[in-house]
Amino acid sequence: MVLPIVIYGDPVLRVDCPPVTEVTADIHSLAHDMIETMHDAEGVGLAAPQIGVALQLAVIDVAHAPELQSYCRVDGQEVPVAELMPLVFINPEITFGKAREESTEGCLSFPGLRYQIKRPAQISARLTLLDGRSITLETDGLLARALQHETDHLHGRLFIDRISSADKLTLKRRLREMYEDIEEEEREARRAARAAARQAG
Ligand SMILES: [Zn+2]
């Protein structure tokens, strides 16, 4: 089931989410819906607070871009990135490499906004999977960036917290434009629904 995505301004996006204590059937079904929601929105990742659930659970899919990682190791063994996708993970703990790199990021809770964000290029992440297994995932590139972006979400941190001071100057205006675009889209959707109802009736 595709779930509605929470837009910036909702307080749930600022919650420091508690860990998942038990991987229940509800968590499985939630993870399944989150994967469907992420694919439907054409996103690379989605964290539980973005669908209004304050828990340390997130999903990522970078299967479309295996070339954007130069390595991907699970418990020390090289694994093709596509084999891990879509990745559902719980209670992540990340250790960061020293080198940092800048790349463009967006976020499903900020439709249309994209920013250059500097982050550590390489990470080692301790993750719990849906089958209860804990793994250590070492990677770089897009997957490392996505893991950091989603883990930030689980602690109430958002990508706009990491933009440059120059971008901060125009953030308010860009957020206002974002809300105006969302309202316009909603008005258009309502107009289309009314027109369809008239035709049907
Ligand atoms: Zn996001």
mmCIF file of C-alpha atoms and ligand atoms in Angstrom:
data_model
loop_
_atom_site.group_PDB
_atom_site.id
_atom_site.type_symbol
_atom_site.label_atom_id
_atom_site.label_comp_id
_atom_site.label_asym_id
_atom_site.label_seq_id
_atom_site.Cartn_x
_atom_site.Cartn_y
_atom_site.Cartn_z
ATOM 1 C CA MET A 1 0.000 0.000 0.000
ATOM 2 C CA VAL A 2 1.330 3.431 -0.962
ATOM 3 C CA LEU A 3 1.278 5.711 2.102
ATOM 4 C CA PRO A 4 1.045 9.513 2.194
ATOM 5 C CA ILE A 5 4.462 11.140 2.714
ATOM 6 C CA VAL A 6 4.820 13.722 5.492
ATOM 7 C CA ILE A 7 5.925 17.144 4.254
ATOM 8 C CA TYR A 8 8.362 19.434 6.115
ATOM 9 C CA GLY A 9 6.602 21.351 8.869
ATOM 10 C CA ASP A 10 5.116 18.233 10.494
ATOM 11 C CA PRO A 11 6.699 17.827 13.966
ATOM 12 C CA VAL A 12 7.212 14.059 13.461
ATOM 13 C CA LEU A 13 10.153 14.914 11.170
ATOM 14 C CA ARG A 14 11.971 16.421 14.175
ATOM 15 C CA VAL A 15 11.503 13.484 16.561
ATOM 16 C CA ASP A 16 14.570 11.579 17.783
ATOM 17 C CA CYS A 17 12.970 8.188 17.065
ATOM 18 C CA PRO A 18 13.232 5.309 19.556
ATOM 19 C CA PRO A 19 14.839 2.062 18.327
ATOM 20 C CA VAL A 20 12.723 -0.862 17.131
ATOM 21 C CA THR A 21 12.787 -3.367 20.002
ATOM 22 C CA GLU A 22 11.185 -6.311 18.211
ATOM 23 C CA VAL A 23 10.796 -7.094 14.508
ATOM 24 C CA THR A 24 7.085 -7.951 14.534
ATOM 25 C CA ALA A 25 4.666 -8.740 11.689
ATOM 26 C CA ASP A 26 3.570 -5.072 11.868
ATOM 27 C CA ILE A 27 7.164 -3.940 11.230
ATOM 28 C CA HIS A 28 7.360 -6.307 8.234
ATOM 29 C CA SER A 29 4.154 -4.941 6.782
ATOM 30 C CA LEU A 30 5.207 -1.332 7.457
ATOM 31 C CA ALA A 31 8.554 -1.957 5.712
ATOM 32 C CA HIS A 32 6.729 -3.456 2.738
ATOM 33 C CA ASP A 33 4.461 -0.388 2.459
ATOM 34 C CA MET A 34 7.487 1.917 2.789
ATOM 35 C CA ILE A 35 9.251 0.192 -0.134
ATOM 36 C CA GLU A 36 6.097 0.561 -2.232
ATOM 37 C CA THR A 37 5.775 4.230 -1.210
ATOM 38 C CA MET A 38 9.449 4.949 -1.993
ATOM 39 C CA HIS A 39 9.204 3.302 -5.443
ATOM 40 C CA ASP A 40 5.923 5.089 -6.199
ATOM 41 C CA ALA A 41 7.544 8.452 -5.337
ATOM 42 C CA GLU A 42 10.711 7.520 -7.299
ATOM 43 C CA GLY A 43 12.839 8.130 -4.208
ATOM 44 C CA VAL A 44 16.186 6.569 -3.282
ATOM 45 C CA GLY A 45 15.240 6.268 0.401
ATOM 46 C CA LEU A 46 12.419 6.719 2.898
ATOM 47 C CA ALA A 47 12.509 6.809 6.696
ATOM 48 C CA ALA A 48 9.597 5.799 8.974
ATOM 49 C CA PRO A 49 9.031 9.349 10.345
ATOM 50 C CA GLN A 50 8.366 10.418 6.726
ATOM 51 C CA ILE A 51 5.208 8.309 6.806
ATOM 52 C CA GLY A 52 4.409 9.544 10.316
ATOM 53 C CA VAL A 53 5.889 6.636 12.321
ATOM 54 C CA ALA A 54 8.533 7.603 14.907
ATOM 55 C CA LEU A 55 10.680 4.443 14.837
ATOM 56 C CA GLN A 56 14.249 3.679 13.722
ATOM 57 C CA LEU A 57 13.261 1.978 10.467
ATOM 58 C CA ALA A 58 14.146 3.041 6.917
ATOM 59 C CA VAL A 59 14.331 1.726 3.356
ATOM 60 C CA ILE A 60 16.766 2.444 0.523
ATOM 61 C CA ASP A 61 16.950 1.372 -3.117
ATOM 62 C CA VAL A 62 19.980 2.279 -5.245
ATOM 63 C CA ALA A 63 19.670 -0.781 -7.546
ATOM 64 C CA HIS A 64 19.289 1.574 -10.536
ATOM 65 C CA ALA A 65 22.801 2.976 -10.012
ATOM 66 C CA PRO A 66 25.305 0.222 -9.089
ATOM 67 C CA GLU A 67 28.095 2.307 -10.686
ATOM 68 C CA LEU A 68 27.682 5.037 -8.051
ATOM 69 C CA GLN A 69 29.348 2.895 -5.371
ATOM 70 C CA SER A 70 32.960 1.799 -5.766
ATOM 71 C CA TYR A 71 32.635 -0.946 -3.147
ATOM 72 C CA CYS A 72 29.998 -2.585 -1.005
ATOM 73 C CA ARG A 73 31.019 -5.046 1.722
ATOM 74 C CA VAL A 74 28.759 -6.965 4.070
ATOM 75 C CA ASP A 75 30.643 -8.323 7.092
ATOM 76 C CA GLY A 76 33.885 -7.905 5.148
ATOM 77 C CA GLN A 77 32.699 -9.694 1.976
ATOM 78 C CA GLU A 78 32.235 -7.841 -1.312
ATOM 79 C CA VAL A 79 28.552 -8.025 -2.375
ATOM 80 C CA PRO A 80 26.907 -6.677 -5.559
ATOM 81 C CA VAL A 81 24.891 -3.622 -4.458
ATOM 82 C CA ALA A 82 21.807 -4.751 -6.409
ATOM 83 C CA GLU A 83 21.675 -7.956 -4.345
ATOM 84 C CA LEU A 84 21.038 -5.954 -1.154
ATOM 85 C CA MET A 85 18.237 -3.849 -2.663
ATOM 86 C CA PRO A 86 15.704 -2.836 -1.649
ATOM 87 C CA LEU A 87 17.450 -2.535 1.717
ATOM 88 C CA VAL A 88 15.286 -2.380 4.847
ATOM 89 C CA PHE A 89 17.225 -1.478 7.970
ATOM 90 C CA ILE A 90 16.543 -0.941 11.649
ATOM 91 C CA ASN A 91 18.447 0.867 14.438
ATOM 92 C CA PRO A 92 21.442 1.955 12.309
ATOM 93 C CA GLU A 93 24.757 3.021 13.841
ATOM 94 C CA ILE A 94 27.205 4.690 11.483
ATOM 95 C CA THR A 95 30.965 5.173 11.714
ATOM 96 C CA PHE A 96 32.295 7.798 9.313
ATOM 97 C CA GLY A 97 35.456 7.942 7.214
ATOM 98 C CA LYS A 98 37.512 11.152 7.273
ATOM 99 C CA ALA A 99 37.214 12.242 3.596
ATOM 100 C CA ARG A 100 34.171 14.320 2.709
ATOM 101 C CA GLU A 101 32.517 14.906 -0.643
ATOM 102 C CA GLU A 102 29.774 17.142 -1.949
ATOM 103 C CA SER A 103 26.822 15.907 -3.986
ATOM 104 C CA THR A 104 23.236 16.858 -4.817
ATOM 105 C CA GLU A 105 20.518 15.652 -2.459
ATOM 106 C CA GLY A 106 16.772 15.825 -2.433
ATOM 107 C CA CYS A 107 14.224 14.562 0.073
ATOM 108 C CA LEU A 108 10.686 13.222 -0.423
ATOM 109 C CA SER A 109 9.533 15.485 2.446
ATOM 110 C CA PHE A 110 10.766 18.551 0.489
ATOM 111 C CA PRO A 111 9.254 18.122 -3.001
ATOM 112 C CA GLY A 112 11.280 19.919 -5.666
ATOM 113 C CA LEU A 113 14.102 21.080 -3.361
ATOM 114 C CA ARG A 114 17.636 19.994 -4.141
ATOM 115 C CA TYR A 115 20.840 21.070 -2.429
ATOM 116 C CA GLN A 116 24.560 20.409 -2.566
ATOM 117 C CA ILE A 117 25.436 18.677 0.719
ATOM 118 C CA LYS A 118 28.877 17.793 2.022
ATOM 119 C CA ARG A 119 29.091 14.459 3.862
ATOM 120 C CA PRO A 120 31.683 11.813 4.728
ATOM 121 C CA ALA A 121 32.376 9.819 1.534
ATOM 122 C CA GLN A 122 32.868 6.431 3.188
ATOM 123 C CA ILE A 123 30.965 4.811 6.016
ATOM 124 C CA SER A 124 30.673 1.644 7.996
ATOM 125 C CA ALA A 125 27.101 1.018 9.161
ATOM 126 C CA ARG A 126 25.900 -1.470 11.747
ATOM 127 C CA LEU A 127 22.345 -2.375 10.678
ATOM 128 C CA THR A 128 19.652 -4.788 11.815
ATOM 129 C CA LEU A 129 17.762 -6.409 8.944
ATOM 130 C CA LEU A 130 14.134 -7.549 8.807
ATOM 131 C CA ASP A 131 15.132 -11.164 9.512
ATOM 132 C CA GLY A 132 16.674 -9.985 12.798
ATOM 133 C CA ARG A 133 20.265 -10.404 11.573
ATOM 134 C CA SER A 134 22.792 -7.641 12.333
ATOM 135 C CA ILE A 135 25.281 -6.807 9.611
ATOM 136 C CA THR A 136 28.148 -4.381 9.082
ATOM 137 C CA LEU A 137 27.827 -2.648 5.719
ATOM 138 C CA GLU A 138 30.835 -0.721 4.380
ATOM 139 C CA THR A 139 30.326 1.416 1.307
ATOM 140 C CA ASP A 140 30.730 4.800 -0.380
ATOM 141 C CA GLY A 141 29.021 6.837 -3.094
ATOM 142 C CA LEU A 142 25.244 7.103 -3.316
ATOM 143 C CA LEU A 143 24.555 4.249 -0.876
ATOM 144 C CA ALA A 144 26.772 5.829 1.809
ATOM 145 C CA ARG A 145 25.013 9.159 1.268
ATOM 146 C CA ALA A 146 21.533 7.582 1.382
ATOM 147 C CA LEU A 147 22.369 5.689 4.587
ATOM 148 C CA GLN A 148 23.500 8.938 6.216
ATOM 149 C CA HIS A 149 20.471 10.896 4.965
ATOM 150 C CA GLU A 150 17.993 8.252 6.248
ATOM 151 C CA THR A 151 19.826 7.755 9.549
ATOM 152 C CA ASP A 152 19.651 11.545 10.039
ATOM 153 C CA HIS A 153 15.857 11.300 9.617
ATOM 154 C CA LEU A 154 15.676 8.704 12.405
ATOM 155 C CA HIS A 155 17.184 11.283 14.775
ATOM 156 C CA GLY A 156 15.069 14.231 13.643
ATOM 157 C CA ARG A 157 17.832 15.697 11.471
ATOM 158 C CA LEU A 158 17.030 16.944 7.976
ATOM 159 C CA PHE A 159 19.170 17.730 4.942
ATOM 160 C CA ILE A 160 18.340 21.437 5.192
ATOM 161 C CA ASP A 161 20.280 21.428 8.508
ATOM 162 C CA ARG A 162 23.410 20.644 6.455
ATOM 163 C CA ILE A 163 23.140 23.180 3.614
ATOM 164 C CA SER A 164 25.739 25.920 3.136
ATOM 165 C CA SER A 165 25.326 29.310 4.829
ATOM 166 C CA ALA A 166 24.754 30.856 1.373
ATOM 167 C CA ASP A 167 21.866 28.442 0.731
ATOM 168 C CA LYS A 168 20.457 29.180 4.212
ATOM 169 C CA LEU A 169 19.879 32.792 3.100
ATOM 170 C CA THR A 170 17.337 31.709 0.464
ATOM 171 C CA LEU A 171 15.897 28.702 2.306
ATOM 172 C CA LYS A 172 12.788 30.499 3.626
ATOM 173 C CA ARG A 173 11.854 31.733 0.169
ATOM 174 C CA ARG A 174 12.422 28.315 -1.413
ATOM 175 C CA LEU A 175 10.297 26.649 1.296
ATOM 176 C CA ARG A 176 7.505 29.173 0.639
ATOM 177 C CA GLU A 177 7.687 28.373 -3.097
ATOM 178 C CA MET A 178 7.627 24.650 -2.274
ATOM 179 C CA TYR A 179 4.392 25.039 -0.250
ATOM 180 C CA GLU A 180 2.851 27.164 -3.038
ATOM 181 C CA ASP A 181 3.666 24.448 -5.604
ATOM 182 C CA ILE A 182 2.142 21.761 -3.346
ATOM 183 C CA GLU A 183 -1.044 23.846 -2.915
ATOM 184 C CA GLU A 184 -1.278 24.432 -6.664
ATOM 185 C CA GLU A 185 -0.874 20.689 -7.318
ATOM 186 C CA GLU A 186 -3.608 19.926 -4.768
ATOM 187 C CA ARG A 187 -5.943 22.482 -6.366
ATOM 188 C CA GLU A 188 -5.298 20.934 -9.792
ATOM 189 C CA ALA A 189 -5.934 17.424 -8.441
ATOM 190 C CA ARG A 190 -9.262 18.620 -6.967
ATOM 191 C CA ARG A 191 -10.216 20.288 -10.280
ATOM 192 C CA ALA A 192 -9.395 17.072 -12.180
ATOM 193 C CA ALA A 193 -11.423 15.000 -9.689
ATOM 194 C CA ARG A 194 -14.440 17.337 -10.094
ATOM 195 C CA ALA A 195 -14.171 17.180 -13.891
ATOM 196 C CA ALA A 196 -13.994 13.380 -13.779
ATOM 197 C CA ALA A 197 -17.008 13.254 -11.447
ATOM 198 C CA ARG A 198 -18.986 15.508 -13.822
ATOM 199 C CA GLN A 199 -18.160 13.259 -16.763
ATOM 200 C CA ALA A 200 -19.095 10.143 -14.812
ATOM 201 C CA GLY A 201 -22.333 11.702 -13.574
HETATM 202 ZN ZN ZN B 1 14.798 12.696 3.336
#
